[in-house]
Short mmCIF file of C-alpha atoms and ligand atoms in Angstrom, two decimals:
data_model
loop_
_atom_site.label_atom_id
_atom_site.label_comp_id
_atom_site.label_asym_id
_atom_site.label_seq_id
_atom_site.Cartn_x
_atom_site.Cartn_y
_atom_site.Cartn_z
CA MET A 299 56.23 139.97 54.73
CA PRO A 300 53.89 138.26 52.93
CA THR A 301 50.87 135.76 53.96
CA LEU A 302 51.93 132.23 53.28
CA LEU A 303 48.70 129.49 52.82
CA LEU A 304 49.66 125.98 53.17
CA ARG A 305 46.88 124.31 51.59
CA ASN A 306 45.30 120.98 52.40
CA GLY A 307 48.15 119.05 53.94
CA ARG A 308 48.25 116.75 56.77
CA VAL A 309 49.11 119.20 59.51
CA ILE A 310 51.18 117.11 62.50
CA ASP A 311 51.44 119.11 65.59
CA PRO A 312 52.53 116.70 68.88
CA ALA A 313 52.52 119.93 71.13
CA GLN A 314 48.64 120.32 70.49
CA ASP A 315 47.79 116.55 69.62
CA LEU A 316 47.10 117.79 66.22
CA ASP A 317 46.66 115.58 63.87
CA ARG A 318 44.04 116.37 60.72
CA VAL A 319 43.90 117.34 57.21
CA ALA A 320 43.97 121.71 57.27
CA ASP A 321 45.23 124.69 55.53
CA LEU A 322 47.98 126.06 58.05
CA TRP A 323 48.20 129.90 57.73
CA LEU A 324 51.45 132.14 58.17
CA LYS A 325 51.69 135.76 58.25
CA ASP A 326 54.16 138.31 59.39
CA GLY A 327 56.67 135.67 60.04
CA THR A 328 54.56 133.82 63.03
CA VAL A 329 51.78 130.95 62.75
CA LEU A 330 48.38 132.43 62.46
CA GLY A 331 46.57 129.62 62.51
CA VAL A 332 45.31 126.06 61.34
CA GLY A 333 41.64 126.09 59.27
CA PRO A 334 39.75 128.79 57.56
CA GLN A 335 41.04 132.44 58.32
CA PRO A 336 37.96 134.34 57.04
CA GLY A 337 39.15 137.88 55.68
CA VAL A 338 42.74 136.94 54.96
CA THR A 339 44.29 136.64 51.48
CA PRO A 340 47.34 134.81 50.95
CA ASP A 341 50.16 136.12 48.74
CA ARG A 342 51.49 132.87 48.43
CA THR A 343 49.87 129.29 48.32
CA LEU A 344 51.57 125.84 48.33
CA ASP A 345 49.64 122.78 47.68
CA CYS A 346 50.13 120.62 50.52
CA THR A 347 47.98 117.92 49.01
CA GLY A 348 49.47 114.38 49.90
CA LEU A 349 52.18 115.99 52.16
CA ILE A 350 52.85 116.26 55.72
CA VAL A 351 52.95 120.03 57.56
CA SER A 352 54.99 119.63 60.54
CA PRO A 353 56.56 121.90 62.88
CA GLY A 354 59.89 122.77 61.53
CA LEU A 355 62.31 120.12 62.40
CA ILE A 356 64.85 120.69 65.17
CA ASP A 357 68.31 118.87 65.17
CA MET A 358 69.56 119.61 68.65
CA HIS A 359 73.17 117.88 68.42
CA VAL A 360 75.01 119.51 65.34
CA HIS A 361 78.95 120.51 64.87
CA LEU A 362 78.85 123.35 62.58
CA ARG A 363 83.22 123.65 62.72
CA GLU A 364 82.84 127.31 62.86
CA PRO A 365 85.00 129.02 64.38
CA GLY A 366 88.49 127.06 63.34
CA ARG A 367 88.00 124.00 60.95
CA GLU A 368 86.19 125.67 57.98
CA GLU A 369 87.70 123.31 55.69
CA ASP A 370 84.96 120.71 57.51
CA GLU A 371 81.97 123.39 57.33
CA THR A 372 81.07 126.58 57.86
CA ILE A 373 78.23 128.16 59.89
CA ALA A 374 76.87 128.79 56.23
CA THR A 375 77.37 125.36 54.55
CA GLY A 376 75.93 123.68 57.80
CA THR A 377 73.00 125.41 57.67
CA ALA A 378 72.57 125.30 53.97
CA ALA A 379 72.81 121.41 54.57
CA ALA A 380 70.06 122.02 57.48
CA VAL A 381 67.50 123.66 55.24
CA ALA A 382 68.29 121.12 52.37
CA GLY A 383 67.00 118.69 55.06
CA GLY A 384 64.14 120.54 56.23
CA VAL A 385 65.63 121.18 59.71
CA THR A 386 64.36 124.40 60.52
CA SER A 387 66.44 124.84 63.66
CA VAL A 388 69.56 123.75 64.94
CA ALA A 389 71.90 123.73 68.10
CA CYS A 390 75.52 123.84 67.48
CA MET A 391 78.07 122.01 69.73
CA PRO A 392 80.89 124.08 70.94
CA ASN A 393 83.95 121.83 70.38
CA THR A 394 85.30 124.91 67.67
CA GLU A 395 88.52 125.94 67.84
CA PRO A 396 88.95 128.14 69.85
CA PRO A 397 85.58 126.33 71.90
CA LEU A 398 82.60 128.58 71.99
CA ASP A 399 83.25 129.30 76.02
CA SER A 400 82.55 133.01 76.21
CA ARG A 401 79.40 135.48 75.65
CA ASP A 402 81.27 136.71 72.58
CA ALA A 403 81.71 133.46 71.02
CA ALA A 404 78.09 132.48 71.10
CA GLU A 405 77.24 136.10 70.14
CA PHE A 406 79.39 135.49 67.13
CA VAL A 407 77.84 131.88 66.20
CA ILE A 408 74.11 133.75 66.36
CA GLN A 409 75.64 136.98 64.02
CA GLN A 410 77.27 134.30 61.63
CA ALA A 411 73.92 132.65 61.04
CA ARG A 412 72.08 135.72 60.53
CA ARG A 413 74.45 136.90 57.92
CA ALA A 414 74.04 133.51 56.53
CA GLY A 415 70.30 133.53 56.57
CA HIS A 416 69.21 129.96 55.99
CA CYS A 417 68.01 128.59 59.44
CA ASN A 418 67.92 129.33 62.98
CA VAL A 419 71.17 128.62 65.38
CA PHE A 420 71.39 128.21 68.87
CA PRO A 421 74.67 128.20 70.47
CA ILE A 422 75.71 125.48 73.26
CA GLY A 423 78.20 126.47 75.69
CA THR A 424 81.40 124.02 77.05
CA VAL A 425 81.04 123.25 80.86
CA THR A 426 84.34 124.25 81.43
CA LYS A 427 86.90 126.77 80.00
CA ASP A 428 88.33 126.28 76.74
CA ARG A 429 87.14 122.75 77.23
CA GLU A 430 89.83 121.54 79.21
CA GLY A 431 87.95 120.01 82.25
CA LYS A 432 89.45 122.13 84.69
CA GLU A 433 86.92 124.86 85.99
CA LEU A 434 84.02 126.02 84.78
CA ALA A 435 83.37 128.10 81.91
CA GLU A 436 81.58 131.43 82.50
CA LEU A 437 77.94 129.75 82.16
CA GLY A 438 76.21 133.04 83.03
CA GLY A 439 78.32 135.21 80.27
CA LEU A 440 77.48 132.33 77.80
CA ALA A 441 73.83 132.12 78.29
CA GLU A 442 73.14 135.75 78.14
CA GLY A 443 75.01 135.92 74.62
CA GLY A 444 72.40 133.06 73.76
CA ALA A 445 73.61 129.78 74.59
CA VAL A 446 70.53 127.44 75.11
CA ALA A 447 72.31 124.56 77.11
CA PHE A 448 76.20 123.26 77.95
CA THR A 449 78.29 120.52 77.32
CA ASP A 450 82.05 119.78 76.59
CA ASP A 451 80.49 116.97 74.05
CA GLY A 452 83.48 115.63 72.04
CA SER A 453 84.91 114.93 75.03
CA PRO A 454 83.27 114.26 78.49
CA VAL A 455 83.33 116.56 81.43
CA TYR A 456 85.60 114.60 83.66
CA SER A 457 85.45 115.60 87.15
CA ALA A 458 82.52 114.49 88.53
CA GLU A 459 83.23 117.77 90.95
CA ILE A 460 82.83 119.87 88.12
CA MET A 461 79.93 118.35 86.65
CA ARG A 462 77.96 118.18 90.01
CA ARG A 463 78.68 122.29 90.49
CA ALA A 464 77.64 122.68 86.49
CA LEU A 465 74.37 121.35 87.37
CA GLU A 466 74.24 123.39 90.30
CA TYR A 467 74.52 126.38 88.53
CA CYS A 468 72.68 125.34 85.13
CA LYS A 469 69.77 124.51 87.32
CA MET A 470 69.37 128.49 88.89
CA PHE A 471 68.60 129.19 85.06
CA ASP A 472 66.71 126.34 83.95
CA ARG A 473 69.44 125.25 81.29
CA ALA A 474 70.43 121.44 80.81
CA VAL A 475 73.60 120.11 80.41
CA LEU A 476 74.19 117.52 77.55
CA VAL A 477 76.34 114.71 78.44
CA HIS A 478 79.11 112.81 76.12
CA ALA A 479 79.09 109.46 78.36
CA GLU A 480 82.79 107.97 77.95
CA ILE A 481 85.41 106.86 80.48
CA LEU A 482 88.70 107.57 78.55
CA GLU A 483 90.52 105.09 80.18
CA LEU A 484 88.57 102.33 78.91
CA THR A 485 88.20 103.51 75.34
CA GLN A 486 91.96 105.07 74.66
CA GLY A 487 93.19 103.76 71.59
CA GLY A 488 89.78 102.21 70.79
CA VAL A 489 88.44 102.79 66.71
CA MET A 490 85.20 100.75 67.41
CA ASN A 491 82.60 98.56 69.69
CA GLU A 492 84.59 96.10 72.09
CA GLY A 493 83.33 92.69 71.25
CA PHE A 494 83.10 89.52 68.81
CA VAL A 495 83.69 92.01 65.76
CA SER A 496 86.41 93.79 67.09
CA MET A 497 88.14 90.73 68.19
CA GLN A 498 88.03 89.54 65.12
CA LEU A 499 89.02 91.60 62.93
CA GLY A 500 92.04 92.37 65.69
CA LEU A 501 90.64 95.85 66.48
CA ARG A 502 91.03 98.12 69.79
CA GLY A 503 87.53 97.72 71.25
CA MET A 504 85.91 100.60 73.43
CA PRO A 505 83.50 98.83 75.72
CA ALA A 506 80.03 99.38 76.44
CA VAL A 507 80.46 100.22 80.34
CA ALA A 508 82.92 103.05 79.18
CA GLU A 509 79.62 104.97 78.32
CA ASP A 510 77.00 103.28 80.76
CA ILE A 511 78.98 104.11 84.11
CA MET A 512 79.17 107.66 83.07
CA ILE A 513 75.55 107.81 82.23
CA ALA A 514 75.00 106.33 85.68
CA ARG A 515 77.28 108.93 87.24
CA ASP A 516 75.60 111.77 85.58
CA ILE A 517 71.99 110.78 86.57
CA MET A 518 72.99 110.03 89.70
CA LEU A 519 74.32 113.73 89.98
CA ALA A 520 71.08 115.16 88.39
CA GLU A 521 69.59 113.11 91.19
CA LEU A 522 71.82 114.79 93.84
CA THR A 523 71.36 118.24 92.35
CA GLY A 524 68.26 118.30 90.87
CA GLY A 525 69.39 119.52 87.56
CA LYS A 526 68.65 118.72 84.27
CA VAL A 527 71.06 116.17 82.12
CA HIS A 528 70.58 115.16 78.69
CA ILE A 529 72.51 112.06 77.45
CA LEU A 530 73.61 112.78 73.78
CA HIS A 531 73.95 109.88 71.51
CA VAL A 532 73.14 107.05 73.50
CA SER A 533 74.22 103.88 72.00
CA THR A 534 74.16 100.83 74.41
CA ALA A 535 71.42 99.14 75.61
CA GLY A 536 72.81 99.80 79.52
CA GLY A 537 72.53 103.18 78.62
CA VAL A 538 69.04 102.85 77.68
CA ASP A 539 67.98 100.86 80.71
CA LEU A 540 69.57 103.59 83.32
CA ILE A 541 67.76 106.37 81.78
CA ARG A 542 64.36 104.34 81.88
CA ARG A 543 65.48 104.14 85.67
CA GLY A 544 65.84 107.70 85.79
CA ILE A 545 63.12 108.81 84.31
CA ALA A 546 60.95 106.08 86.31
CA LYS A 547 62.49 107.54 89.78
CA GLY A 548 61.63 111.09 88.96
CA ILE A 549 64.96 112.23 87.75
CA ARG A 550 65.26 115.12 85.34
CA VAL A 551 66.90 112.80 82.53
CA THR A 552 66.39 112.91 79.09
CA GLY A 553 67.89 110.74 75.97
CA GLU A 554 68.47 111.57 72.51
CA ALA A 555 69.34 108.54 69.69
CA CYS A 556 71.05 108.98 66.71
CA PRO A 557 69.89 107.52 63.53
CA HIS A 558 73.39 105.19 63.08
CA HIS A 559 73.04 103.74 65.97
CA PHE A 560 69.91 102.41 65.53
CA ILE A 561 70.40 101.42 61.82
CA LEU A 562 74.22 100.16 61.73
CA THR A 563 75.65 97.60 63.61
CA ASP A 564 79.85 97.17 64.50
CA GLU A 565 79.43 94.27 61.53
CA SER A 566 80.05 97.52 59.31
CA LEU A 567 83.63 97.94 60.05
CA ARG A 568 84.45 94.35 58.58
CA THR A 569 84.97 97.49 55.61
CA PHE A 570 87.60 99.11 57.56
CA ASP A 571 85.31 102.20 55.91
CA SER A 572 86.34 105.22 58.05
CA ASN A 573 82.54 106.07 57.61
CA TYR A 574 81.68 103.64 60.17
CA LYS A 575 83.87 105.36 62.61
CA MET A 576 82.15 107.82 65.67
CA SER A 577 82.29 107.89 68.94
CA PRO A 578 80.13 106.49 70.65
CA PRO A 579 80.85 103.44 67.95
CA LEU A 580 78.27 101.50 66.28
CA ARG A 581 77.40 98.48 68.46
CA THR A 582 75.71 95.41 68.38
CA GLN A 583 71.84 93.64 67.18
CA ALA A 584 71.14 93.97 70.88
CA ASP A 585 72.45 97.75 71.21
CA ALA A 586 70.31 98.83 68.11
CA ASP A 587 67.18 96.81 69.39
CA ALA A 588 67.21 98.25 72.71
CA ILE A 589 67.38 101.98 71.33
CA LEU A 590 64.50 101.08 69.12
CA ALA A 591 62.70 99.93 72.44
CA GLY A 592 64.06 103.01 73.94
CA LEU A 593 62.12 105.15 71.14
CA LYS A 594 59.12 103.21 71.58
CA ASP A 595 58.38 103.40 75.28
CA GLY A 596 59.36 106.79 75.19
CA THR A 597 62.74 106.56 77.24
CA LEU A 598 64.72 108.19 74.42
CA SER A 599 62.25 111.16 73.61
CA VAL A 600 64.62 113.23 70.88
CA LEU A 601 66.20 112.29 67.95
CA ALA A 602 69.12 114.22 66.66
CA THR A 603 71.81 113.59 64.02
CA ASP A 604 75.38 114.42 65.88
CA HIS A 605 76.16 115.38 62.51
CA ALA A 606 80.20 115.93 62.44
CA PRO A 607 81.78 116.91 59.10
CA HIS A 608 85.14 115.98 58.58
CA ALA A 609 87.02 117.05 55.18
CA PRO A 610 87.84 114.05 53.00
CA GLU A 611 91.88 114.21 53.05
CA LYS A 612 91.30 113.69 56.92
CA LYS A 613 88.32 110.79 56.75
CA GLU A 614 90.27 109.29 53.67
CA ARG A 615 92.84 108.16 56.90
CA GLU A 616 93.63 104.89 57.92
CA LEU A 617 91.04 103.55 60.21
CA ASP A 618 92.79 104.15 63.60
CA GLN A 619 94.13 107.40 62.16
CA ALA A 620 90.77 108.75 60.62
CA PRO A 621 88.49 111.12 63.02
CA ASN A 622 85.45 110.40 64.30
CA GLY A 623 81.55 111.11 63.13
CA ILE A 624 79.71 111.52 59.82
CA LEU A 625 77.45 113.95 58.13
CA GLY A 626 73.66 113.49 59.32
CA LEU A 627 71.48 116.83 58.43
CA GLU A 628 70.36 115.95 54.85
CA THR A 629 69.84 112.35 55.60
CA PHE A 630 68.11 112.54 58.97
CA LEU A 631 64.55 112.61 58.06
CA PRO A 632 64.79 109.98 55.53
CA LEU A 633 66.72 107.90 57.50
CA CYS A 634 64.07 108.17 60.30
CA VAL A 635 61.23 107.84 57.78
CA THR A 636 62.74 104.57 56.35
CA HIS A 637 63.59 102.73 59.49
CA LEU A 638 60.79 104.47 62.03
CA ILE A 639 57.94 104.94 60.06
CA GLU A 640 58.22 102.14 57.33
CA PRO A 641 58.76 99.30 59.53
CA GLY A 642 56.12 100.74 62.17
CA HIS A 643 57.87 101.37 65.00
CA LEU A 644 56.93 104.50 65.63
CA THR A 645 53.61 106.57 64.04
CA TRP A 646 54.44 110.37 62.59
CA PRO A 647 53.23 112.22 65.45
CA GLN A 648 55.37 109.97 67.68
CA MET A 649 58.65 110.37 65.47
CA LEU A 650 57.90 114.18 64.85
CA ALA A 651 57.96 114.92 68.65
CA LYS A 652 61.25 113.55 68.75
CA MET A 653 62.59 116.19 66.24
CA THR A 654 59.91 118.94 67.44
CA VAL A 655 58.38 119.57 70.79
CA ASN A 656 60.59 117.70 72.85
CA PRO A 657 64.58 119.03 71.97
CA ALA A 658 62.66 122.60 72.16
CA ALA A 659 61.79 121.17 75.69
CA VAL A 660 65.18 120.07 76.43
CA LEU A 661 66.78 123.40 75.21
CA GLY A 662 63.79 125.56 76.41
CA ILE A 663 63.42 127.55 73.31
CA ASP A 664 59.96 128.47 71.86
CA ARG A 665 60.18 126.46 68.93
CA GLY A 666 58.74 123.40 67.82
CA THR A 667 55.15 123.83 67.59
CA LEU A 668 52.46 125.16 65.17
CA LYS A 669 50.54 127.21 67.80
CA PRO A 670 49.14 130.57 66.62
CA GLY A 671 51.82 133.53 67.63
CA ARG A 672 54.84 131.39 67.25
CA PRO A 673 57.71 131.41 65.07
CA ALA A 674 56.72 130.30 61.54
CA ASP A 675 59.11 127.45 61.14
CA VAL A 676 57.62 124.87 58.95
CA THR A 677 58.95 121.69 57.49
CA VAL A 678 56.56 119.91 54.76
CA ILE A 679 57.31 116.14 54.21
CA ASP A 680 56.85 113.90 51.27
CA PRO A 681 55.70 110.89 53.14
CA LYS A 682 56.01 108.57 50.26
CA VAL A 683 59.10 109.54 47.53
CA ARG A 684 61.80 107.40 47.25
CA TRP A 685 65.01 108.24 46.38
CA THR A 686 68.88 107.50 46.62
CA ILE A 687 71.04 109.53 48.59
CA ASP A 688 74.02 110.91 46.74
CA ARG A 689 76.34 112.41 48.74
CA ASN A 690 77.87 114.69 46.14
CA GLU A 691 74.47 116.43 46.41
CA SER A 692 75.17 117.56 50.04
CA LYS A 693 75.26 121.45 50.51
CA SER A 694 77.31 120.43 53.20
CA LYS A 695 81.42 121.11 52.97
CA SER A 696 82.50 117.35 53.51
CA ARG A 697 81.22 114.02 52.13
CA ASN A 698 81.35 111.49 55.18
CA THR A 699 78.41 109.68 54.97
CA PRO A 700 77.95 105.94 55.40
CA PHE A 701 74.57 106.60 53.52
CA HIS A 702 75.88 107.15 50.21
CA GLY A 703 73.48 105.29 47.56
CA ALA A 704 71.35 104.07 50.19
CA ALA A 705 67.58 103.63 48.72
CA VAL A 706 65.37 106.01 51.21
CA VAL A 707 61.44 107.30 51.47
CA GLY A 708 60.33 110.64 52.66
CA ARG A 709 61.90 113.74 52.20
CA ALA A 710 61.57 117.40 53.06
CA ALA A 711 59.21 119.20 50.03
CA ALA A 712 59.65 122.63 51.71
CA THR A 713 61.29 124.22 54.63
CA ILE A 714 60.08 127.79 55.82
CA VAL A 715 62.23 129.63 58.74
CA GLY A 716 60.23 132.27 59.73
CA GLY A 717 57.81 132.26 57.62
CA GLU A 718 60.19 132.47 54.46
CA VAL A 719 60.58 129.56 52.26
CA LYS A 720 64.20 128.57 52.08
CA MET A 721 64.04 125.31 50.46
CA THR A 722 61.53 124.05 47.85
CA ARG A 723 60.80 120.88 45.69
CA LEU A 724 57.52 121.58 45.04
CA GLY A 725 56.54 122.48 41.56
ZN1 ZN B 984 79.94 113.39 71.74
ZN1 ZN B 985 78.73 115.50 68.94
#
């Protein structure tokens, strides 16, 4: 494999507290080092002057839909979208058909990802068999097959007793349980956040407490068991506060924010456009502000997309019939630059930590840093380029984004996976 020189970029590696203009060298699929490498000659050089050189971005919350819903996305198209967006590793959610609840299923995902050859895919297994919430899945077998964490995402783990046992079991091999927090009796029939806007529109709402109650439960179960919980897609001010207090008590809880929950609010539903329909729903400005505060003070240590492709014929139904969720992989970086870096909420090292080393730590994977000897996954970022998001240019099979036509700043300029340049917009 050739030696690659990324010349003269601003190399930021939060894991090493590194932020300086330097050369980065990659050799034989691993990181050789930062700075001069005497006696080494590059086979290929990318001029990164004026650009940021980051560890490859990790999106730990992605729905790839294969097997079972290939009309929405496949492992090949989803990972192509990842690479186009500067993402070098994705963790994929197990709510496929059938769900990823066995060793064979986890191995299938890894094999398909290898065949596609775009980016790294780390499967996440279900907590319960068939995602039915009735009995624990074969967590040990799933882990042997390559599953890096466990969740019934799309649905909560309804039984507190099963959640407790999952945390106890996962603690033995130091894996996290990822929480989709939702009390279903409180959200039934809901299409948006419950509040002033839902009342005005006459639409059935989902109250914030439906999320908060389960976040509280699972933080308490993490305290009881000593297990590791990660709260997916936190959308409420109450949820941020619960996680903040859990961390302060020394409980093993981490929290994740998705761009739509701090950029958009339930006011968007006035359009009745199903591209604003997701679970958990878009909340109020006060909730969005609380998520920003949680990102700033470190309570929310992970940024992820909840990339949820749906074929147009499904998403174009009436609001109450349309499925939840939006695309994320190709809009992830520009939305975060535009709404976190540009207004000064986060510095580049702070933001990149939430997209590299922090998700790697939650999943326990050997990625997210440019330390010598580690896999050569690198994202080169143009921090200043201004462009307009166009869903028709997406590599995904689906088109469901509310950000079509949005003016943004920042974009991946090159995506390098295992030392191979998988995407480049450099000349
Ligand atoms: Zn979810
Ligand atoms: Zn999800």
